[in-house]
Amino acid sequence: MLALRQQRREVRLGVGLPVRTDIAGRVSTPAPSPLPRFAHTSPAGNIGWESAPLTAALRAADQRRAQTNAGTAPQITPAAGSPPAAAPSSPATVATITLYPDLALALLRHNLVGPGRVWLLLRHLDQAGQGWLTLESVRQALTVKDAPLRLCGPRQLRN
């Protein structure tokens, strides 16, 4: 039986027909096709949440994807109107803070975008993972004008 399967497989391969089994006769399933990419256009302006860096990153990703599809090497160009990237001023500051899409959608659905931003920054500032921060360290990190993670003024933080 195995010899007959191998013979049929060889004949199909010789003629150029597709073969659904491997040499041992096991049915080989084709790899699933990748899901179609979400067709979107580049955002015309800012995409919301006052997220100019996110908009710039999405535009840069679109440009890289277009250049990769065209077969050219990607070129990194700064987005128009974005400030030049500065080196982190302290070791506690990281270039990115991860916000997972499910969490972002939940914050949007429950109208908790503002408190969610504060919560996300506080989680980022809690490097030790203790679950608490001193009020003075939070004020220094989020309200001082020169702070890299400045979010608001001291009065607005109290609200």
mmCIF file of C-alpha atoms in Angstrom:
data_model
loop_
_atom_site.group_PDB
_atom_site.id
_atom_site.type_symbol
_atom_site.label_atom_id
_atom_site.label_comp_id
_atom_site.label_asym_id
_atom_site.label_seq_id
_atom_site.Cartn_x
_atom_site.Cartn_y
_atom_site.Cartn_z
ATOM 1 C CA MET A 1 0.000 0.000 0.000
ATOM 2 C CA LEU A 2 2.810 2.397 0.894
ATOM 3 C CA ALA A 3 4.569 1.637 -2.381
ATOM 4 C CA LEU A 4 1.375 2.396 -4.317
ATOM 5 C CA ARG A 5 0.975 5.737 -2.511
ATOM 6 C CA GLN A 6 4.576 6.645 -3.215
ATOM 7 C CA GLN A 7 4.137 5.705 -6.869
ATOM 8 C CA ARG A 8 1.023 7.889 -7.216
ATOM 9 C CA ARG A 9 2.782 10.731 -5.453
ATOM 10 C CA GLU A 10 5.766 10.475 -7.812
ATOM 11 C CA VAL A 11 3.455 10.474 -10.841
ATOM 12 C CA ARG A 12 1.597 13.569 -9.614
ATOM 13 C CA LEU A 13 4.870 15.342 -8.873
ATOM 14 C CA GLY A 14 6.222 14.411 -12.305
ATOM 15 C CA VAL A 15 3.184 15.861 -14.044
ATOM 16 C CA GLY A 16 3.266 18.978 -11.857
ATOM 17 C CA LEU A 17 0.002 18.360 -10.036
ATOM 18 C CA PRO A 18 -0.386 19.302 -6.376
ATOM 19 C CA VAL A 19 0.350 16.594 -3.835
ATOM 20 C CA ARG A 20 -1.651 16.394 -0.618
ATOM 21 C CA THR A 21 0.372 13.685 1.098
ATOM 22 C CA ASP A 22 3.971 13.318 2.155
ATOM 23 C CA ILE A 23 6.189 10.351 1.289
ATOM 24 C CA ALA A 24 4.744 8.230 4.120
ATOM 25 C CA GLY A 25 1.201 8.817 2.847
ATOM 26 C CA ARG A 26 0.103 11.150 5.621
ATOM 27 C CA VAL A 27 -2.213 13.911 4.536
ATOM 28 C CA SER A 28 -0.347 17.170 4.737
ATOM 29 C CA THR A 29 -2.528 20.144 5.390
ATOM 30 C CA PRO A 30 -1.495 23.314 3.709
ATOM 31 C CA ALA A 31 -0.331 26.118 5.955
ATOM 32 C CA PRO A 32 -3.198 28.399 6.838
ATOM 33 C CA SER A 33 -3.225 31.524 4.801
ATOM 34 C CA PRO A 34 -2.347 34.614 6.755
ATOM 35 C CA LEU A 35 -5.295 36.697 7.803
ATOM 36 C CA PRO A 36 -5.946 39.599 5.501
ATOM 37 C CA ARG A 37 -4.353 42.742 6.827
ATOM 38 C CA PHE A 38 -6.739 45.389 8.047
ATOM 39 C CA ALA A 39 -6.933 47.829 5.199
ATOM 40 C CA HIS A 40 -6.545 51.271 6.614
ATOM 41 C CA THR A 41 -5.344 54.554 5.391
ATOM 42 C CA SER A 42 -2.760 56.613 7.123
ATOM 43 C CA PRO A 43 -4.396 58.853 9.678
ATOM 44 C CA ALA A 44 -4.897 62.324 8.288
ATOM 45 C CA GLY A 45 -4.311 64.087 11.573
ATOM 46 C CA ASN A 46 -3.824 63.036 15.119
ATOM 47 C CA ILE A 47 -5.608 59.748 15.893
ATOM 48 C CA GLY A 48 -6.794 60.782 19.326
ATOM 49 C CA TRP A 49 -5.732 60.565 22.937
ATOM 50 C CA GLU A 50 -3.388 63.459 22.108
ATOM 51 C CA SER A 51 -1.034 60.796 20.792
ATOM 52 C CA ALA A 52 1.278 62.540 18.355
ATOM 53 C CA PRO A 53 4.068 59.972 19.030
ATOM 54 C CA LEU A 54 1.680 57.103 18.258
ATOM 55 C CA THR A 55 0.523 58.798 15.072
ATOM 56 C CA ALA A 56 4.145 59.327 14.033
ATOM 57 C CA ALA A 57 4.970 55.683 14.784
ATOM 58 C CA LEU A 58 1.990 54.431 12.760
ATOM 59 C CA ARG A 59 2.935 56.615 9.818
ATOM 60 C CA ALA A 60 6.543 55.411 9.971
ATOM 61 C CA ALA A 61 5.331 51.792 10.082
ATOM 62 C CA ASP A 62 3.121 52.414 7.037
ATOM 63 C CA GLN A 63 6.070 53.910 5.173
ATOM 64 C CA ARG A 64 8.321 50.967 6.082
ATOM 65 C CA ARG A 65 5.624 48.507 5.026
ATOM 66 C CA ALA A 66 5.163 50.300 1.706
ATOM 67 C CA GLN A 67 8.916 50.382 1.079
ATOM 68 C CA THR A 68 9.293 46.724 2.011
ATOM 69 C CA ASN A 69 6.508 45.804 -0.394
ATOM 70 C CA ALA A 70 8.202 47.870 -3.083
ATOM 71 C CA GLY A 71 11.493 46.049 -2.467
ATOM 72 C CA THR A 72 13.495 49.056 -1.346
ATOM 73 C CA ALA A 73 15.408 49.427 1.879
ATOM 74 C CA PRO A 74 13.481 51.282 4.585
ATOM 75 C CA GLN A 75 14.547 54.815 5.366
ATOM 76 C CA ILE A 76 13.882 56.274 8.776
ATOM 77 C CA THR A 77 12.555 59.799 8.588
ATOM 78 C CA PRO A 78 11.232 61.811 11.508
ATOM 79 C CA ALA A 79 7.565 62.686 11.393
ATOM 80 C CA ALA A 80 6.693 66.262 10.568
ATOM 81 C CA GLY A 81 6.111 68.353 13.640
ATOM 82 C CA SER A 82 7.559 65.823 16.052
ATOM 83 C CA PRO A 83 10.333 66.923 18.393
ATOM 84 C CA PRO A 84 13.727 65.265 17.945
ATOM 85 C CA ALA A 85 14.213 62.161 20.028
ATOM 86 C CA ALA A 86 16.114 62.969 23.191
ATOM 87 C CA ALA A 87 18.119 60.570 25.302
ATOM 88 C CA PRO A 88 16.413 59.539 28.536
ATOM 89 C CA SER A 89 17.395 61.906 31.330
ATOM 90 C CA SER A 90 17.235 59.303 34.080
ATOM 91 C CA PRO A 91 17.637 55.533 34.192
ATOM 92 C CA ALA A 92 14.046 55.174 35.445
ATOM 93 C CA THR A 93 12.707 56.651 32.200
ATOM 94 C CA VAL A 94 12.133 54.137 29.424
ATOM 95 C CA ALA A 95 11.459 55.026 25.788
ATOM 96 C CA THR A 96 8.146 53.167 25.670
ATOM 97 C CA ILE A 97 5.359 52.307 28.063
ATOM 98 C CA THR A 98 3.300 49.330 26.942
ATOM 99 C CA LEU A 99 -0.453 49.765 26.765
ATOM 100 C CA TYR A 100 -2.198 46.612 25.627
ATOM 101 C CA PRO A 101 -5.086 47.059 23.158
ATOM 102 C CA ASP A 102 -7.642 45.285 25.346
ATOM 103 C CA LEU A 103 -6.816 47.542 28.253
ATOM 104 C CA ALA A 104 -6.983 50.650 26.051
ATOM 105 C CA LEU A 105 -10.407 49.633 24.732
ATOM 106 C CA ALA A 106 -11.687 48.995 28.252
ATOM 107 C CA LEU A 107 -10.505 52.445 29.344
ATOM 108 C CA LEU A 108 -12.244 54.005 26.358
ATOM 109 C CA ARG A 109 -15.489 52.092 26.870
ATOM 110 C CA HIS A 110 -15.734 53.043 30.534
ATOM 111 C CA ASN A 111 -14.715 56.689 29.956
ATOM 112 C CA LEU A 112 -11.621 56.271 32.128
ATOM 113 C CA VAL A 113 -8.991 57.557 29.716
ATOM 114 C CA GLY A 114 -7.665 60.278 32.042
ATOM 115 C CA PRO A 115 -7.459 58.128 35.177
ATOM 116 C CA GLY A 116 -6.126 55.298 33.010
ATOM 117 C CA ARG A 117 -3.220 57.450 31.856
ATOM 118 C CA VAL A 118 -2.361 58.307 35.438
ATOM 119 C CA TRP A 119 -2.643 54.652 36.464
ATOM 120 C CA LEU A 120 -0.424 53.535 33.581
ATOM 121 C CA LEU A 121 2.242 56.115 34.416
ATOM 122 C CA LEU A 122 2.107 55.194 38.097
ATOM 123 C CA ARG A 123 2.589 51.536 37.213
ATOM 124 C CA HIS A 124 5.564 52.535 35.094
ATOM 125 C CA LEU A 125 7.033 54.581 37.934
ATOM 126 C CA ASP A 126 6.648 51.683 40.382
ATOM 127 C CA GLN A 127 9.828 49.944 39.215
ATOM 128 C CA ALA A 128 10.042 47.832 42.381
ATOM 129 C CA GLY A 129 6.499 46.523 41.924
ATOM 130 C CA GLN A 130 5.512 47.413 45.488
ATOM 131 C CA GLY A 131 2.086 48.698 44.497
ATOM 132 C CA TRP A 132 2.607 52.079 46.159
ATOM 133 C CA LEU A 133 4.583 55.277 45.617
ATOM 134 C CA THR A 134 5.217 58.273 47.815
ATOM 135 C CA LEU A 135 3.098 61.288 47.025
ATOM 136 C CA GLU A 136 6.200 63.453 46.658
ATOM 137 C CA SER A 137 7.780 61.120 44.076
ATOM 138 C CA VAL A 138 4.530 61.105 42.086
ATOM 139 C CA ARG A 139 4.368 64.900 42.178
ATOM 140 C CA GLN A 140 7.993 65.156 41.037
ATOM 141 C CA ALA A 141 7.520 62.685 38.194
ATOM 142 C CA LEU A 142 4.171 63.884 36.848
ATOM 143 C CA THR A 143 3.870 67.609 37.621
ATOM 144 C CA VAL A 144 7.341 69.196 37.374
ATOM 145 C CA LYS A 145 7.635 71.164 34.136
ATOM 146 C CA ASP A 146 10.960 69.601 33.086
ATOM 147 C CA ALA A 147 9.993 66.018 33.995
ATOM 148 C CA PRO A 148 10.074 63.579 31.045
ATOM 149 C CA LEU A 149 6.756 62.019 32.127
ATOM 150 C CA ARG A 150 4.989 65.315 32.915
ATOM 151 C CA LEU A 151 1.277 64.757 32.689
ATOM 152 C CA CYS A 152 -0.380 67.753 34.317
ATOM 153 C CA GLY A 153 0.039 70.485 36.891
ATOM 154 C CA PRO A 154 -0.131 69.877 40.634
ATOM 155 C CA ARG A 155 -3.638 71.298 40.899
ATOM 156 C CA GLN A 156 -4.995 69.055 38.160
ATOM 157 C CA LEU A 157 -3.315 66.019 39.735
ATOM 158 C CA ARG A 158 -5.201 66.727 42.973
ATOM 159 C CA ASN A 159 -8.483 66.564 41.080
#
